[in-house]
Amino acid sequence: GELDDDDDCYRIAALEDNNGDNKESSSNSINPPSPFSILSWNILAQTLYESQYQKRKIQQVALSSYAPTSHNIPTSVTKLASTTTSPHPHPWKKRIKRIIDILTHYNSDIICLQECEADSFSKDVLPALTLLGYDGIAQEDDRDEEDKPLG
């Protein structure tokens, strides 16, 4: 087929018959591919999520220690640092439920997830998506440990 710039889809060219007239041949015609949807999402690996939260929490606690003597620090920063008591605000159990809810809502034909840890994929993501009719594979990060990003 030819790429049709007007609608960004492939068009099947008409076949010529013996007389040179353009006609679609019913025995040789090919149906154009059906449209499909792809959802690609970086869900942020839980270990990276927790390490980033921990860094932010340490910064906020450090800033809040200056709060009584400095009026330049917003109260929202000091309030957040003093009211957050959990090691991270969204544990994996809560995050994976929300992730699956969102994936279910979009009902895409193909789902591509980035930063999905292998353990999380095999124990949480794949079983949930299998129940929704998906099949899945994961690509392991085969880089050496020193080449992998740090949390």
Tab-separated table of C-alpha atoms in Angstrom:
chain	number	residue	atom	x	y	z
A	1	GLY	CA	0.000	0.000	0.000
A	2	GLU	CA	0.894	3.648	-0.213
A	3	LEU	CA	1.094	6.038	2.685
A	4	ASP	CA	-1.736	8.532	2.423
A	5	ASP	CA	-0.549	11.825	3.909
A	6	ASP	CA	-4.117	13.012	4.426
A	7	ASP	CA	-5.081	10.436	7.015
A	8	ASP	CA	-1.738	8.846	7.981
A	9	CYS	CA	-2.845	5.314	7.198
A	10	TYR	CA	-1.937	2.851	4.492
A	11	ARG	CA	-4.155	2.654	1.457
A	12	ILE	CA	-4.377	-0.372	-0.762
A	13	ALA	CA	-3.628	0.544	-4.368
A	14	ALA	CA	-6.264	-0.574	-6.869
A	15	LEU	CA	-5.235	-3.460	-9.050
A	16	GLU	CA	-5.378	-3.104	-12.822
A	17	ASP	CA	-7.380	-5.609	-14.815
A	18	ASN	CA	-6.444	-6.825	-18.289
A	19	ASN	CA	-8.080	-3.805	-19.972
A	20	GLY	CA	-5.945	-1.331	-18.014
A	21	ASP	CA	-8.909	-0.094	-15.968
A	22	ASN	CA	-8.351	0.383	-12.266
A	23	LYS	CA	-10.606	-1.986	-10.354
A	24	GLU	CA	-10.294	-3.626	-7.020
A	25	SER	CA	-9.939	-7.353	-7.426
A	26	SER	CA	-12.194	-9.155	-4.958
A	27	SER	CA	-10.078	-12.302	-5.008
A	28	ASN	CA	-6.776	-10.475	-4.497
A	29	SER	CA	-7.821	-7.529	-2.337
A	30	ILE	CA	-6.146	-7.071	1.008
A	31	ASN	CA	-7.922	-5.473	3.922
A	32	PRO	CA	-6.106	-2.526	5.465
A	33	PRO	CA	-4.769	-3.145	8.958
A	34	SER	CA	-7.146	-2.452	11.802
A	35	PRO	CA	-6.252	0.497	14.027
A	36	PHE	CA	-4.873	-0.316	17.442
A	37	SER	CA	-3.906	1.624	20.543
A	38	ILE	CA	-0.617	1.656	22.435
A	39	LEU	CA	-0.156	2.931	25.968
A	40	SER	CA	3.446	3.583	27.009
A	41	TRP	CA	4.074	4.592	30.617
A	42	ASN	CA	7.074	5.000	32.886
A	43	ILE	CA	5.604	3.797	36.170
A	44	LEU	CA	8.826	4.583	38.091
A	45	ALA	CA	10.272	1.564	39.845
A	46	GLN	CA	9.273	1.454	43.499
A	47	THR	CA	12.911	1.442	44.665
A	48	LEU	CA	13.570	4.636	42.685
A	49	TYR	CA	10.303	6.136	43.915
A	50	GLU	CA	11.219	5.424	47.537
A	51	SER	CA	14.788	6.685	47.186
A	52	GLN	CA	13.604	9.924	45.546
A	53	TYR	CA	11.008	10.395	48.253
A	54	GLN	CA	13.623	9.759	50.941
A	55	LYS	CA	15.956	12.382	49.402
A	56	ARG	CA	13.112	14.913	49.279
A	57	LYS	CA	12.099	14.076	52.861
A	58	ILE	CA	15.669	14.612	54.122
A	59	GLN	CA	15.821	17.968	52.326
A	60	GLN	CA	12.485	19.027	53.799
A	61	VAL	CA	13.490	18.013	57.326
A	62	ALA	CA	16.750	19.918	56.930
A	63	LEU	CA	14.870	22.988	55.707
A	64	SER	CA	12.302	22.745	58.486
A	65	SER	CA	15.034	22.873	61.135
A	66	TYR	CA	15.696	26.442	59.984
A	67	ALA	CA	12.030	27.438	60.034
A	68	PRO	CA	11.933	29.087	63.472
A	69	THR	CA	14.755	31.483	62.573
A	70	SER	CA	14.022	32.047	58.905
A	71	HIS	CA	10.920	33.535	57.369
A	72	ASN	CA	11.966	32.680	53.809
A	73	ILE	CA	10.845	29.026	53.919
A	74	PRO	CA	7.245	28.414	52.891
A	75	THR	CA	5.050	26.914	55.591
A	76	SER	CA	3.908	24.249	53.104
A	77	VAL	CA	7.454	22.827	53.137
A	78	THR	CA	7.788	22.786	56.900
A	79	LYS	CA	4.249	21.466	57.360
A	80	LEU	CA	4.858	18.591	54.903
A	81	ALA	CA	8.122	17.677	56.606
A	82	SER	CA	6.505	17.594	60.011
A	83	THR	CA	3.285	15.758	59.090
A	84	THR	CA	4.708	12.932	56.956
A	85	THR	CA	5.482	9.953	59.170
A	86	SER	CA	5.485	7.008	56.744
A	87	PRO	CA	8.718	6.008	54.999
A	88	HIS	CA	6.984	6.858	51.704
A	89	PRO	CA	3.508	8.191	50.981
A	90	HIS	CA	2.455	5.507	48.480
A	91	PRO	CA	3.551	1.972	49.276
A	92	TRP	CA	3.759	-0.436	46.350
A	93	LYS	CA	0.484	-2.154	47.263
A	94	LYS	CA	-1.351	1.164	46.892
A	95	ARG	CA	0.574	2.234	43.765
A	96	ILE	CA	0.093	-1.045	41.881
A	97	LYS	CA	-3.655	-0.953	42.503
A	98	ARG	CA	-3.811	2.554	41.039
A	99	ILE	CA	-1.555	1.603	38.106
A	100	ILE	CA	-3.780	-1.376	37.236
A	101	ASP	CA	-6.895	0.817	37.580
A	102	ILE	CA	-5.433	3.303	35.088
A	103	LEU	CA	-4.337	0.574	32.658
A	104	THR	CA	-7.822	-0.946	32.867
A	105	HIS	CA	-9.446	2.428	32.222
A	106	TYR	CA	-7.474	3.079	29.022
A	107	ASN	CA	-8.113	-0.447	27.672
A	108	SER	CA	-5.214	-0.234	25.196
A	109	ASP	CA	-4.394	-3.013	22.780
A	110	ILE	CA	-0.682	-2.863	23.641
A	111	ILE	CA	0.815	-1.738	26.960
A	112	CYS	CA	4.503	-0.843	27.319
A	113	LEU	CA	5.725	-0.154	30.854
A	114	GLN	CA	9.116	1.295	31.670
A	115	GLU	CA	10.902	1.043	35.015
A	116	CYS	CA	8.814	-1.923	36.073
A	117	GLU	CA	10.994	-4.092	38.295
A	118	ALA	CA	11.167	-7.765	37.282
A	119	ASP	CA	9.835	-8.969	40.631
A	120	SER	CA	6.933	-6.514	40.538
A	121	PHE	CA	6.156	-7.472	36.958
A	122	SER	CA	6.021	-11.213	37.626
A	123	LYS	CA	4.203	-11.029	40.982
A	124	ASP	CA	1.854	-8.070	40.538
A	125	VAL	CA	1.594	-6.599	37.042
A	126	LEU	CA	1.440	-9.728	34.876
A	127	PRO	CA	-1.135	-11.616	36.998
A	128	ALA	CA	-3.420	-8.557	37.082
A	129	LEU	CA	-3.099	-7.912	33.349
A	130	THR	CA	-3.580	-11.611	32.545
A	131	LEU	CA	-6.989	-11.411	34.226
A	132	LEU	CA	-7.796	-8.564	31.825
A	133	GLY	CA	-6.868	-10.686	28.793
A	134	TYR	CA	-3.319	-9.472	28.210
A	135	ASP	CA	-0.198	-11.546	27.709
A	136	GLY	CA	3.122	-10.112	28.768
A	137	ILE	CA	6.879	-10.311	28.616
A	138	ALA	CA	9.564	-8.400	30.457
A	139	GLN	CA	13.024	-7.425	29.339
A	140	GLU	CA	15.635	-7.762	32.040
A	141	ASP	CA	18.131	-4.967	32.560
A	142	ASP	CA	21.309	-6.779	31.606
A	143	ARG	CA	23.681	-3.894	32.313
A	144	ASP	CA	26.425	-4.338	34.873
A	145	GLU	CA	25.461	-3.081	38.342
A	146	GLU	CA	27.867	-0.130	38.113
A	147	ASP	CA	26.193	0.982	34.850
A	148	LYS	CA	22.647	0.938	36.233
A	149	PRO	CA	21.128	4.201	37.486
A	150	LEU	CA	21.339	4.774	41.207
A	151	GLY	CA	18.222	5.467	43.236
